[in-house]
XYZ file of C-alpha atoms in Angstrom:
134
model
C -8.250 11.531 -12.564
C -8.490 9.634 -9.281
C -6.677 6.680 -10.786
C -3.730 8.888 -11.824
C -3.698 10.375 -8.280
C -3.758 6.837 -6.824
C -0.798 5.766 -8.968
C 1.220 8.760 -7.977
C 0.231 8.383 -4.299
C 1.258 4.693 -4.361
C 4.624 5.766 -5.844
C 5.109 8.287 -3.008
C 4.344 5.557 -0.452
C 6.763 3.118 -2.117
C 9.450 5.898 -2.034
C 8.833 6.482 1.668
C 9.064 2.752 2.461
C 12.259 2.555 0.308
C 13.858 5.394 2.284
C 12.934 3.663 5.536
C 14.353 0.357 4.278
C 17.527 1.686 2.588
C 19.745 1.399 5.669
C 18.469 -2.131 6.237
C 19.304 -3.144 2.683
C 22.751 -1.553 2.947
C 23.381 -3.568 6.114
C 21.918 -6.898 5.298
C 21.803 -6.944 1.471
C 24.083 -9.175 -0.503
C 25.579 -7.611 -3.684
C 24.599 -9.341 -6.880
C 26.472 -9.521 -10.192
C 24.241 -6.667 -11.430
C 25.584 -4.433 -8.560
C 22.280 -4.507 -6.771
C 21.514 -5.530 -3.191
C 19.441 -8.640 -2.582
C 18.090 -9.959 0.680
C 18.157 -13.684 1.370
C 16.724 -15.996 4.020
C 15.222 -14.544 7.138
C 16.654 -11.115 6.234
C 13.784 -10.863 3.819
C 11.138 -10.873 6.534
C 11.651 -7.421 8.215
C 10.997 -5.418 5.006
C 7.759 -7.365 4.545
C 6.744 -6.522 8.111
C 7.662 -2.862 7.616
C 5.660 -2.778 4.357
C 2.544 -4.036 6.182
C 3.082 -1.794 9.248
C 3.491 1.317 7.157
C 0.131 0.762 5.436
C -1.752 -0.561 8.429
C -0.582 2.090 10.912
C -1.179 4.909 8.337
C -4.709 3.726 7.619
C -5.497 3.265 11.340
C -4.164 6.757 12.170
C -5.416 8.749 9.178
C -7.710 6.411 7.159
C -5.160 6.918 4.368
C -1.422 6.751 3.693
C 0.963 9.675 3.386
C 0.944 9.368 -0.403
C -2.854 9.321 -0.602
C -3.181 12.114 1.913
C -1.195 14.448 -0.400
C -3.983 13.998 -2.937
C -6.905 14.046 -0.448
C -7.583 10.323 -1.065
C -9.006 8.228 1.770
C -10.055 4.658 2.246
C -13.694 4.120 3.108
C -16.098 1.204 3.389
C -18.469 0.850 0.511
C -21.186 2.692 2.510
C -18.694 5.570 2.962
C -18.186 4.903 6.645
C -14.641 5.057 8.077
C -12.540 1.852 8.067
C -11.656 -0.008 11.278
C -8.734 -2.261 12.117
C -10.323 -5.644 10.989
C -11.264 -4.072 7.690
C -7.720 -2.716 7.231
C -6.281 -6.148 7.850
C -8.651 -7.713 5.279
C -7.761 -4.936 2.810
C -4.094 -5.586 3.124
C -4.334 -9.417 3.091
C -3.463 -9.671 -0.611
C -0.778 -6.968 -0.765
C 2.174 -9.317 -1.328
C 0.262 -11.394 -3.876
C -0.834 -8.239 -5.773
C 2.677 -6.867 -5.649
C 4.750 -9.931 -6.563
C 2.472 -12.445 -8.289
C -0.514 -10.717 -9.813
C 0.161 -6.943 -10.282
C -1.571 -7.112 -13.703
C -4.680 -8.679 -12.139
C -4.694 -5.989 -9.417
C -4.372 -3.262 -12.078
C -7.139 -4.753 -14.232
C -9.317 -5.061 -11.168
C -8.940 -1.287 -10.429
C -9.572 -0.420 -14.084
C -12.749 -2.634 -14.556
C -14.587 -2.344 -11.247
C -17.106 0.418 -11.005
C -15.561 1.779 -7.827
C -11.955 1.253 -9.010
C -11.282 -1.406 -6.368
C -8.159 -3.496 -6.161
C -8.477 -7.065 -5.019
C -7.926 -6.142 -1.342
C -10.692 -3.557 -1.623
C -13.122 -6.140 -3.041
C -12.448 -8.594 -0.177
C -12.707 -5.827 2.536
C -15.630 -4.045 0.751
C -13.692 -0.784 0.727
C -12.947 1.907 -1.857
C -10.628 4.881 -2.229
C -12.392 8.201 -2.389
C -11.486 11.824 -2.980
C -12.381 13.995 0.082
C -11.361 17.552 -0.542
C -9.586 19.436 2.230
C -11.835 21.605 4.401
């Protein structure tokens, strides 16, 4: 059940980031033949920065993201202690690779590891846990 919650939580986070980035894409996007907006050159960098800042700031502030918080999911170190800034950076180091180059590997990693860890979790020695609201 936690995996389903994680998937939905991630979808919520992606929707939030998309809403934040929509005006940027409208301003700097180039329309393609498929009537979609595409960023080119240096215009591609700010969305990547915003992606990282959203996750890093959320995890620093709440130990979770808005999407995960809805489902009472939090990021913890393997020993269940709270995460700190250096750990968050390690955890997020492979985000772009997982998203663009190896999404299947990331998914398989979550499915086959005993603590349902994605690649970033394995590197940072973290896990996502359910902590019911008090």
